[in-house]
Structures are given as C-alpha cells and as structure tokens.
C-alpha cells in the first residue's frame, strides 16, 4: 500500500546540511540520493535543497552547471523542498544577500538573509503546522525571514506572525531545519507531495 519506497528524492549535496536530510528521507522509506551533477536530477521524483550558506551554494551551483537544470527541474512540476539556505535559493528576491547570488524565483516569497538578527542568531521553538495535530519543534539557525509573500503562497506555519513554512504549488519552503530533529512529519508531508505528483504523472487520465 505504501508507495514511498519507489520515490526517488534527491538532496542537493554541494554544501551544508544535506546528510541529515538523506538520513531523514531514508528513515521514512524514500530512495534518497545525493545530487551533485545535472545528470543526477534526471531520474528524480522530488528534490531537497538543504540549509547551509546560500552564497556558497549559489557559487557551487554555477561551478557545477546546475542552475539551468535546476530551473528546468522546478518548472517540470516535480516537487522541491528548500530549507533555510535552500529556501533562500528558491526565493523571488533576497534582501541583505550578495548581489550575484541566485534567486530561482520559484515560490513567491521575498526573504531577508539572517533576518532574525544577531542576538537570536539561532533559536528553537514549537510551531503549529497546518495539517499536523501536535506542534513541531523548529530549529532556526541564522535563519532567513520571509518578509513578503505572493497571493498564491499558502502559509503552513508561522512564528510570531511571520510565515516560516510555506507552499507554492509544487514548492515547499521552510526557514528552519526540520531535518535536525527526530520528528519526520514535515519530510512525510513533502514525500506526500512527491507521491501525489508522481501518481498524477503516471495516471494523467484519473
Ligand atoms: N544564513 C544562511 C545563508 O544566508 C542560511 C543559514 C542556514 O541555512 N542555516 O545562507
């Protein structure tokens, strides 16, 4: 009954917190794979862009010729989940970013890098997430702050009024690090998006 083992979910593994995502995805039964080259994207059903350092990740995406393949992957409608620096990569606009850093413009948000300020560089808090019955313990590490969202963006969780987990069609983005807790519910939520997209693709008439 569980179609999860057949889901191939890639994790961009150029830099940052990719191994925890791979572990988390494997723990829920997905076929998690590292992505370092454009060819690695070809057979995937979904993709995670991890946290780390968004300016470094931008540079490495250029070095590894991954920018256009990544844009095509997202445009194909296969689900993508960006966490922290990964969310910054997906943004429409980046405030306090480096002028040459990549904003893929894929989830209708404007983010401010390190937007939670120095004193509270990193913090942990429980947040309510739409669709989850109990709060989720969210770890924020020099997190980006979502300062604007477009009308089509669905806010799944907020912290002190700011959106911290959002969905825009096939793109999910979190300003925190769900891979750093033992709670797999947000990875399951993403896997459900991947499974839905995969089954639509496989049976377009239904
Ligand atoms: N502040 C980092 C950046 O700008 C993101 C931090 C993170 O991914 N934990 O890329």
mmCIF file of C-alpha atoms and ligand atoms in Angstrom:
data_model
loop_
_atom_site.group_PDB
_atom_site.id
_atom_site.type_symbol
_atom_site.label_atom_id
_atom_site.label_comp_id
_atom_site.label_asym_id
_atom_site.label_seq_id
_atom_site.Cartn_x
_atom_site.Cartn_y
_atom_site.Cartn_z
ATOM 1 C CA UNK A 1 0.000 0.000 0.000
ATOM 2 C CA UNK A 2 2.867 2.331 0.853
ATOM 3 C CA UNK A 3 4.290 3.717 -2.411
ATOM 4 C CA UNK A 4 7.113 5.562 -0.631
ATOM 5 C CA UNK A 5 9.975 3.099 -1.350
ATOM 6 C CA UNK A 6 9.697 3.843 -5.044
ATOM 7 C CA UNK A 7 10.029 7.602 -4.576
ATOM 8 C CA UNK A 8 13.431 8.844 -5.699
ATOM 9 C CA UNK A 9 14.138 12.020 -3.761
ATOM 10 C CA UNK A 10 17.397 13.850 -4.380
ATOM 11 C CA UNK A 11 19.195 16.086 -1.917
ATOM 12 C CA UNK A 12 21.491 18.759 -3.311
ATOM 13 C CA UNK A 13 24.809 17.737 -1.785
ATOM 14 C CA UNK A 14 27.192 20.529 -2.741
ATOM 15 C CA UNK A 15 27.441 22.084 0.714
ATOM 16 C CA UNK A 16 25.592 22.323 4.010
ATOM 17 C CA UNK A 17 23.216 20.091 5.944
ATOM 18 C CA UNK A 18 22.498 17.512 3.259
ATOM 19 C CA UNK A 19 23.333 14.278 5.075
ATOM 20 C CA UNK A 20 20.703 14.787 7.786
ATOM 21 C CA UNK A 21 18.062 15.194 5.050
ATOM 22 C CA UNK A 22 19.238 11.995 3.369
ATOM 23 C CA UNK A 23 19.013 10.118 6.685
ATOM 24 C CA UNK A 24 15.575 11.504 7.424
ATOM 25 C CA UNK A 25 14.264 10.615 3.949
ATOM 26 C CA UNK A 26 15.701 7.094 4.159
ATOM 27 C CA UNK A 27 14.117 6.661 7.575
ATOM 28 C CA UNK A 28 10.686 7.264 6.053
ATOM 29 C CA UNK A 29 11.385 4.774 3.266
ATOM 30 C CA UNK A 30 12.251 7.084 0.364
ATOM 31 C CA UNK A 31 15.063 6.281 -2.048
ATOM 32 C CA UNK A 32 17.188 9.316 -1.084
ATOM 33 C CA UNK A 33 20.113 10.208 -3.346
ATOM 34 C CA UNK A 34 22.839 12.849 -3.346
ATOM 35 C CA UNK A 35 22.741 15.335 -6.194
ATOM 36 C CA UNK A 36 25.993 16.866 -7.387
ATOM 37 C CA UNK A 37 25.695 16.813 -11.168
ATOM 38 C CA UNK A 38 22.945 17.766 -13.635
ATOM 39 C CA UNK A 39 22.587 14.107 -14.645
ATOM 40 C CA UNK A 40 21.688 13.223 -11.040
ATOM 41 C CA UNK A 41 18.432 15.189 -11.440
ATOM 42 C CA UNK A 42 17.159 13.185 -14.357
ATOM 43 C CA UNK A 43 15.599 10.231 -12.592
ATOM 44 C CA UNK A 44 14.296 12.020 -9.523
ATOM 45 C CA UNK A 45 10.696 12.408 -8.412
ATOM 46 C CA UNK A 46 11.498 15.229 -5.970
ATOM 47 C CA UNK A 47 14.385 17.297 -4.664
ATOM 48 C CA UNK A 48 15.507 18.841 -1.367
ATOM 49 C CA UNK A 49 17.657 21.980 -1.255
ATOM 50 C CA UNK A 50 19.255 21.889 2.211
ATOM 51 C CA UNK A 51 20.403 24.558 4.615
ATOM 52 C CA UNK A 52 23.960 25.799 4.631
ATOM 53 C CA UNK A 53 25.305 29.018 3.202
ATOM 54 C CA UNK A 54 23.246 30.339 0.334
ATOM 55 C CA UNK A 55 26.010 32.456 -1.236
ATOM 56 C CA UNK A 56 28.411 29.498 -1.287
ATOM 57 C CA UNK A 57 25.673 27.253 -2.624
ATOM 58 C CA UNK A 58 24.981 29.782 -5.380
ATOM 59 C CA UNK A 59 28.627 29.747 -6.411
ATOM 60 C CA UNK A 60 28.746 25.963 -6.400
ATOM 61 C CA UNK A 61 25.543 25.715 -8.452
ATOM 62 C CA UNK A 62 27.260 27.808 -11.119
ATOM 63 C CA UNK A 63 30.504 25.834 -10.893
ATOM 64 C CA UNK A 64 28.659 22.530 -11.301
ATOM 65 C CA UNK A 65 26.420 23.884 -14.130
ATOM 66 C CA UNK A 66 23.335 23.141 -12.100
ATOM 67 C CA UNK A 67 21.441 26.431 -12.365
ATOM 68 C CA UNK A 68 19.519 25.823 -15.603
ATOM 69 C CA UNK A 69 18.937 22.097 -14.903
ATOM 70 C CA UNK A 70 17.552 23.100 -11.516
ATOM 71 C CA UNK A 71 15.242 25.677 -13.084
ATOM 72 C CA UNK A 72 14.017 23.061 -15.554
ATOM 73 C CA UNK A 73 13.506 20.550 -12.763
ATOM 74 C CA UNK A 74 11.331 23.007 -10.827
ATOM 75 C CA UNK A 75 9.426 24.055 -13.975
ATOM 76 C CA UNK A 76 8.640 20.395 -14.669
ATOM 77 C CA UNK A 77 6.410 20.418 -11.582
ATOM 78 C CA UNK A 78 8.386 17.832 -9.671
ATOM 79 C CA UNK A 79 8.263 18.872 -6.013
ATOM 80 C CA UNK A 80 11.122 20.753 -4.408
ATOM 81 C CA UNK A 81 11.654 21.410 -0.698
ATOM 82 C CA UNK A 82 14.035 24.189 0.331
ATOM 83 C CA UNK A 83 15.125 24.541 3.950
ATOM 84 C CA UNK A 84 16.857 27.650 5.273
ATOM 85 C CA UNK A 85 19.611 28.437 2.705
ATOM 86 C CA UNK A 86 17.615 26.202 0.327
ATOM 87 C CA UNK A 87 14.600 28.441 0.868
ATOM 88 C CA UNK A 88 16.757 31.494 0.090
ATOM 89 C CA UNK A 89 17.732 29.889 -3.247
ATOM 90 C CA UNK A 90 14.054 29.423 -4.119
ATOM 91 C CA UNK A 91 13.028 32.999 -3.265
ATOM 92 C CA UNK A 92 11.879 35.636 -5.754
ATOM 93 C CA UNK A 93 14.015 38.266 -4.084
ATOM 94 C CA UNK A 94 16.743 38.197 -1.421
ATOM 95 C CA UNK A 95 17.260 41.114 0.949
ATOM 96 C CA UNK A 96 20.700 41.512 2.546
ATOM 97 C CA UNK A 97 22.024 38.994 0.061
ATOM 98 C CA UNK A 98 25.045 39.264 -2.172
ATOM 99 C CA UNK A 99 24.130 40.961 -5.456
ATOM 100 C CA UNK A 100 25.221 37.976 -7.543
ATOM 101 C CA UNK A 101 23.529 35.285 -5.505
ATOM 102 C CA UNK A 102 20.929 33.152 -7.176
ATOM 103 C CA UNK A 103 17.213 33.631 -6.533
ATOM 104 C CA UNK A 104 15.399 30.979 -8.544
ATOM 105 C CA UNK A 105 12.063 32.805 -8.217
ATOM 106 C CA UNK A 106 10.121 29.625 -7.573
ATOM 107 C CA UNK A 107 7.994 30.140 -4.510
ATOM 108 C CA UNK A 108 6.594 33.683 -4.427
ATOM 109 C CA UNK A 109 8.493 34.908 -1.383
ATOM 110 C CA UNK A 110 10.846 37.751 -0.515
ATOM 111 C CA UNK A 111 13.326 36.735 2.198
ATOM 112 C CA UNK A 112 15.840 38.570 4.316
ATOM 113 C CA UNK A 113 19.042 36.642 4.953
ATOM 114 C CA UNK A 114 19.830 36.287 8.639
ATOM 115 C CA UNK A 115 16.562 38.122 9.189
ATOM 116 C CA UNK A 116 16.133 37.105 12.818
ATOM 117 C CA UNK A 117 19.020 39.296 13.938
ATOM 118 C CA UNK A 118 22.248 38.634 15.694
ATOM 119 C CA UNK A 119 21.135 38.210 19.275
ATOM 120 C CA UNK A 120 18.790 35.441 18.311
ATOM 121 C CA UNK A 121 21.035 34.050 15.584
ATOM 122 C CA UNK A 122 19.816 30.589 16.409
ATOM 123 C CA UNK A 123 16.795 29.553 18.420
ATOM 124 C CA UNK A 124 14.332 26.735 18.852
ATOM 125 C CA UNK A 125 10.603 26.986 19.269
ATOM 126 C CA UNK A 126 7.431 24.949 18.882
ATOM 127 C CA UNK A 127 5.266 25.917 15.935
ATOM 128 C CA UNK A 128 1.815 24.843 14.826
ATOM 129 C CA UNK A 129 1.825 23.401 11.330
ATOM 130 C CA UNK A 130 -1.309 23.143 9.190
ATOM 131 C CA UNK A 131 -2.297 19.502 8.902
ATOM 132 C CA UNK A 132 -0.239 18.311 11.911
ATOM 133 C CA UNK A 133 -2.109 17.670 15.132
ATOM 134 C CA UNK A 134 0.779 18.396 17.533
ATOM 135 C CA UNK A 135 3.295 21.270 17.421
ATOM 136 C CA UNK A 136 6.595 20.794 15.581
ATOM 137 C CA UNK A 137 9.869 21.663 17.320
ATOM 138 C CA UNK A 138 11.550 24.018 14.860
ATOM 139 C CA UNK A 139 15.280 24.801 14.916
ATOM 140 C CA UNK A 140 16.261 28.127 13.355
ATOM 141 C CA UNK A 141 19.951 28.681 12.545
ATOM 142 C CA UNK A 142 20.843 32.132 11.208
ATOM 143 C CA UNK A 143 17.515 31.763 9.537
ATOM 144 C CA UNK A 144 16.097 33.810 6.696
ATOM 145 C CA UNK A 145 12.940 35.750 7.471
ATOM 146 C CA UNK A 146 10.090 35.734 4.985
ATOM 147 C CA UNK A 147 9.126 39.384 4.598
ATOM 148 C CA UNK A 148 6.637 39.202 1.722
ATOM 149 C CA UNK A 149 4.553 36.517 0.126
ATOM 150 C CA UNK A 150 2.576 36.496 -3.107
ATOM 151 C CA UNK A 151 -1.148 35.824 -3.119
ATOM 152 C CA UNK A 152 -0.774 32.231 -4.306
ATOM 153 C CA UNK A 153 1.517 31.225 -1.445
ATOM 154 C CA UNK A 154 -0.052 29.058 1.229
ATOM 155 C CA UNK A 155 1.297 29.656 4.743
ATOM 156 C CA UNK A 156 1.528 26.336 6.619
ATOM 157 C CA UNK A 157 3.195 27.678 9.774
ATOM 158 C CA UNK A 158 4.094 30.979 11.388
ATOM 159 C CA UNK A 159 6.423 32.078 14.145
ATOM 160 C CA UNK A 160 5.418 35.325 15.884
ATOM 161 C CA UNK A 161 3.341 36.266 12.874
ATOM 162 C CA UNK A 162 5.996 35.609 10.212
ATOM 163 C CA UNK A 163 5.484 32.745 7.775
ATOM 164 C CA UNK A 164 8.119 30.039 8.397
ATOM 165 C CA UNK A 165 6.734 27.150 6.340
ATOM 166 C CA UNK A 166 5.108 27.946 3.007
ATOM 167 C CA UNK A 167 3.901 26.114 -0.043
ATOM 168 C CA UNK A 168 3.502 27.447 -3.571
ATOM 169 C CA UNK A 169 2.226 24.664 -5.801
ATOM 170 C CA UNK A 170 4.936 22.028 -6.014
ATOM 171 C CA UNK A 171 7.420 24.030 -3.944
ATOM 172 C CA UNK A 172 7.676 23.772 -0.157
ATOM 173 C CA UNK A 173 9.995 26.066 1.818
ATOM 174 C CA UNK A 174 10.950 26.249 5.483
ATOM 175 C CA UNK A 175 13.057 28.880 7.194
ATOM 176 C CA UNK A 176 14.003 26.307 9.856
ATOM 177 C CA UNK A 177 15.738 22.895 9.838
ATOM 178 C CA UNK A 178 13.223 20.023 10.049
ATOM 179 C CA UNK A 179 15.997 17.516 9.290
ATOM 180 C CA UNK A 180 17.737 18.278 12.610
ATOM 181 C CA UNK A 181 15.005 16.815 14.810
ATOM 182 C CA UNK A 182 13.852 13.217 15.036
ATOM 183 C CA UNK A 183 10.394 14.312 14.018
ATOM 184 C CA UNK A 184 9.828 13.213 10.428
ATOM 185 C CA UNK A 185 6.378 14.738 9.908
ATOM 186 C CA UNK A 186 7.470 17.576 7.608
ATOM 187 C CA UNK A 187 9.545 15.187 5.487
ATOM 188 C CA UNK A 188 6.453 12.977 5.275
ATOM 189 C CA UNK A 189 4.418 15.985 4.204
ATOM 190 C CA UNK A 190 6.942 16.610 1.418
ATOM 191 C CA UNK A 191 7.013 12.912 0.472
ATOM 192 C CA UNK A 192 3.209 13.081 0.151
ATOM 193 C CA UNK A 193 3.599 15.995 -2.293
ATOM 194 C CA UNK A 194 6.113 13.919 -4.264
ATOM 195 C CA UNK A 195 3.878 10.868 -4.235
ATOM 196 C CA UNK A 196 0.873 12.928 -5.413
ATOM 197 C CA UNK A 197 2.898 14.489 -8.232
ATOM 198 C CA UNK A 198 4.226 11.079 -9.251
ATOM 199 C CA UNK A 199 0.811 9.458 -9.327
ATOM 200 C CA UNK A 200 -0.673 12.342 -11.346
ATOM 201 C CA UNK A 201 2.118 11.934 -13.847
ATOM 202 C CA UNK A 202 1.695 8.179 -14.058
ATOM 203 C CA UNK A 203 -2.075 8.265 -14.455
ATOM 204 C CA UNK A 204 -2.958 11.586 -16.138
ATOM 205 C CA UNK A 205 -6.450 10.423 -17.091
ATOM 206 C CA UNK A 206 -7.532 9.853 -13.489
HETATM 207 N N1 LIG B 1 22.269 32.433 6.833
HETATM 208 C C1 LIG B 1 22.481 31.394 5.867
HETATM 209 C C2 LIG B 1 22.516 31.962 4.455
HETATM 210 O O1 LIG B 1 22.336 33.093 4.264
HETATM 211 C C3 LIG B 1 21.411 30.328 5.949
HETATM 212 C C4 LIG B 1 21.528 29.574 7.253
HETATM 213 C C5 LIG B 1 21.117 28.144 7.200
HETATM 214 O O2 LIG B 1 20.888 27.559 6.131
HETATM 215 N N2 LIG B 1 21.097 27.553 8.332
HETATM 216 O O3 LIG B 1 22.738 31.229 3.532
#
